Amino acid sequence: MDGPVPLHRLDVPAVHLLPFAIGTFDTIGPMSRAAFPHRHTFYEIVHVTGGTGAHVIDLARWELRPPHLCFVVPGQVHYWEGVSELQGVVILFTDDFLLDHPGDHDLLRKLGERPWLTLSDAGMADIAPIVAEMEHEYAIGRPQFAEILRAYLHVLILRAARMSELGGDGSGSPRRADAVTQEFVRMLAGPGPGVRSVRDCAARIGVSVGYLNEVVKQVTGRTPGQLVRQTRTHEAKRLLALTELTVRQVAGEVGFADPAYFCRYFRRETGLSPSEFRRGSGASHHDYRIPSIDRSRPRA
């Protein structure tokens, strides 16, 4: 996309009382299946039970082979790609909803590093009843429902963290290709100028360049070189749109010693010069607007 990555905020009824929402893709709304890269100021957990296509999170492309449990933490860039008949439950919440269990912040951050879990039958038996109970509590809105939702969310996060440590499905054997790809993506997404060479990444992970090329292409659908270029371009766009750094400074921040070469690179990748992009860009903010739930009478 040519502009900065949109930033979405959570807009739910009485957000100051309950910064939380849960529902299907249809009830949460079209933003829950957005097909363009965007970020959140809130957490999103998705329990995918049906559909085809892919979910792209921080450049890694995850094919849908439901059931899955997916975690997107604030600041991660994600979107749905070529999805059809997407089914499942979406859970949205802010940091304020984690006050009862502050340790969940760290667990969610770790889950964001390995965001895509494919659930075995045993995994579904662990996860599906919790999600169903959360939907039920949110819908009926009886006394203490917020406290009950927080407790269920805490259990859901703990069980997911346990599955993630065991390899995603509880089997204890994470796929080597997934693990290597996730480590590569983490390097690219790290703060600062970071790693700019595929060869350097391969050396730090402890694999050959050929193997890194093979597994990253297998998991994401793109080569490591393509992902490096995409990362550098996205970071350059962010700096140009949202800071007052000079073009020379932006070039240095994304790993180019020669500003002229950076300008040629940027034009090749985007069709615009850095100055043209900066003049035409503007910060883009959107909200997830969640419909009100009628709590005028109890629901069975």
PDB file of N, CA and C in Angstrom, residues 3 9 13-14 17 24 68 74 86 110 116 135 137 145 161 165 210 213 215 231 244 258 265 271:
ATOM      1  N   GLY A   3       0.295   4.405   1.383  1.00  0.00           N
ATOM      2  CA  GLY A   3       0.291   5.267   2.550  1.00  0.00           C
ATOM      3  C   GLY A   3       0.775   4.522   3.779  1.00  0.00           C
ATOM      4  N   ARG A   9      -8.375   1.662  16.425  1.00  0.00           N
ATOM      5  CA  ARG A   9      -8.661   1.702  17.855  1.00  0.00           C
ATOM      6  C   ARG A   9      -9.955   0.954  18.125  1.00  0.00           C
ATOM      7  N   PRO A  13     -19.324  -0.303  22.965  1.00  0.00           N
ATOM      8  CA  PRO A  13     -20.250   0.357  23.885  1.00  0.00           C
ATOM      9  C   PRO A  13     -19.682   0.380  25.303  1.00  0.00           C
ATOM     10  N   ALA A  14     -19.757   1.544  25.962  1.00  0.00           N
ATOM     11  CA  ALA A  14     -19.297   1.692  27.345  1.00  0.00           C
ATOM     12  C   ALA A  14     -17.869   1.195  27.514  1.00  0.00           C
ATOM     13  N   LEU A  17     -16.160   1.117  30.789  1.00  0.00           N
ATOM     14  CA  LEU A  17     -16.569   0.098  31.752  1.00  0.00           C
ATOM     15  C   LEU A  17     -16.091  -1.292  31.348  1.00  0.00           C
ATOM     16  N   THR A  24     -18.744 -13.225  16.434  1.00  0.00           N
ATOM     17  CA  THR A  24     -18.329 -13.849  15.184  1.00  0.00           C
ATOM     18  C   THR A  24     -17.750 -12.793  14.260  1.00  0.00           C
ATOM     19  N   HIS A  68      -7.786 -23.071  14.176  1.00  0.00           N
ATOM     20  CA  HIS A  68      -6.605 -22.320  14.585  1.00  0.00           C
ATOM     21  C   HIS A  68      -6.946 -21.423  15.770  1.00  0.00           C
ATOM     22  N   PRO A  74      -0.901  -5.382  20.062  1.00  0.00           N
ATOM     23  CA  PRO A  74      -0.832  -3.995  19.587  1.00  0.00           C
ATOM     24  C   PRO A  74       0.451  -3.718  18.812  1.00  0.00           C
ATOM     25  N   LEU A  86     -14.932 -17.480   5.818  1.00  0.00           N
ATOM     26  CA  LEU A  86     -14.211 -17.389   7.088  1.00  0.00           C
ATOM     27  C   LEU A  86     -15.196 -17.495   8.252  1.00  0.00           C
ATOM     28  N   LYS A 110       4.659 -12.856  24.104  1.00  0.00           N
ATOM     29  CA  LYS A 110       5.305 -14.071  23.604  1.00  0.00           C
ATOM     30  C   LYS A 110       4.426 -14.784  22.579  1.00  0.00           C
ATOM     31  N   TRP A 116       0.373 -18.070  15.479  1.00  0.00           N
ATOM     32  CA  TRP A 116      -0.550 -18.916  14.712  1.00  0.00           C
ATOM     33  C   TRP A 116      -0.458 -20.347  15.208  1.00  0.00           C
ATOM     34  N   GLU A 135     -18.397 -16.195  24.999  1.00  0.00           N
ATOM     35  CA  GLU A 135     -19.497 -15.668  24.175  1.00  0.00           C
ATOM     36  C   GLU A 135     -20.790 -15.599  24.977  1.00  0.00           C
ATOM     37  N   GLU A 137     -21.278 -15.476  28.335  1.00  0.00           N
ATOM     38  CA  GLU A 137     -21.243 -14.470  29.391  1.00  0.00           C
ATOM     39  C   GLU A 137     -21.385 -13.057  28.819  1.00  0.00           C
ATOM     40  N   PHE A 145     -20.386 -10.338  35.172  1.00  0.00           N
ATOM     41  CA  PHE A 145     -19.951 -10.959  33.921  1.00  0.00           C
ATOM     42  C   PHE A 145     -18.569 -10.482  33.493  1.00  0.00           C
ATOM     43  N   ALA A 161      -0.544 -20.345  25.816  1.00  0.00           N
ATOM     44  CA  ALA A 161       0.901 -20.252  26.061  1.00  0.00           C
ATOM     45  C   ALA A 161       1.496 -21.640  26.242  1.00  0.00           C
ATOM     46  N   GLU A 165       4.368 -23.325  23.729  1.00  0.00           N
ATOM     47  CA  GLU A 165       5.634 -23.883  24.190  1.00  0.00           C
ATOM     48  C   GLU A 165       5.812 -25.321  23.721  1.00  0.00           C
ATOM     49  N   GLY A 210      20.545 -21.375   1.798  1.00  0.00           N
ATOM     50  CA  GLY A 210      19.635 -22.164   0.969  1.00  0.00           C
ATOM     51  C   GLY A 210      18.448 -22.681   1.760  1.00  0.00           C
ATOM     52  N   ASN A 213      16.091 -19.795   2.600  1.00  0.00           N
ATOM     53  CA  ASN A 213      15.284 -19.455   1.431  1.00  0.00           C
ATOM     54  C   ASN A 213      14.151 -20.459   1.225  1.00  0.00           C
ATOM     55  N   VAL A 215      12.630 -22.619   3.450  1.00  0.00           N
ATOM     56  CA  VAL A 215      11.550 -22.701   4.433  1.00  0.00           C
ATOM     57  C   VAL A 215      10.746 -21.409   4.508  1.00  0.00           C
ATOM     58  N   THR A 231      10.199  -5.071   4.383  1.00  0.00           N
ATOM     59  CA  THR A 231      10.378  -4.504   5.721  1.00  0.00           C
ATOM     60  C   THR A 231      11.048  -3.143   5.647  1.00  0.00           C
ATOM     61  N   GLU A 244       9.773  13.779  11.319  1.00  0.00           N
ATOM     62  CA  GLU A 244      10.335  14.919  10.584  1.00  0.00           C
ATOM     63  C   GLU A 244      11.788  14.678  10.210  1.00  0.00           C
ATOM     64  N   ASP A 258      24.093   5.464   1.414  1.00  0.00           N
ATOM     65  CA  ASP A 258      24.047   6.419   0.299  1.00  0.00           C
ATOM     66  C   ASP A 258      22.603   6.884   0.097  1.00  0.00           C
ATOM     67  N   TYR A 265      16.135   3.243  -4.786  1.00  0.00           N
ATOM     68  CA  TYR A 265      15.500   2.033  -4.247  1.00  0.00           C
ATOM     69  C   TYR A 265      14.032   2.312  -3.899  1.00  0.00           C
ATOM     70  N   GLY A 271       7.182   3.480  -6.625  1.00  0.00           N
ATOM     71  CA  GLY A 271       6.747   4.318  -7.741  1.00  0.00           C
ATOM     72  C   GLY A 271       6.831   5.794  -7.444  1.00  0.00           C
TER      73      GLY A 271
END
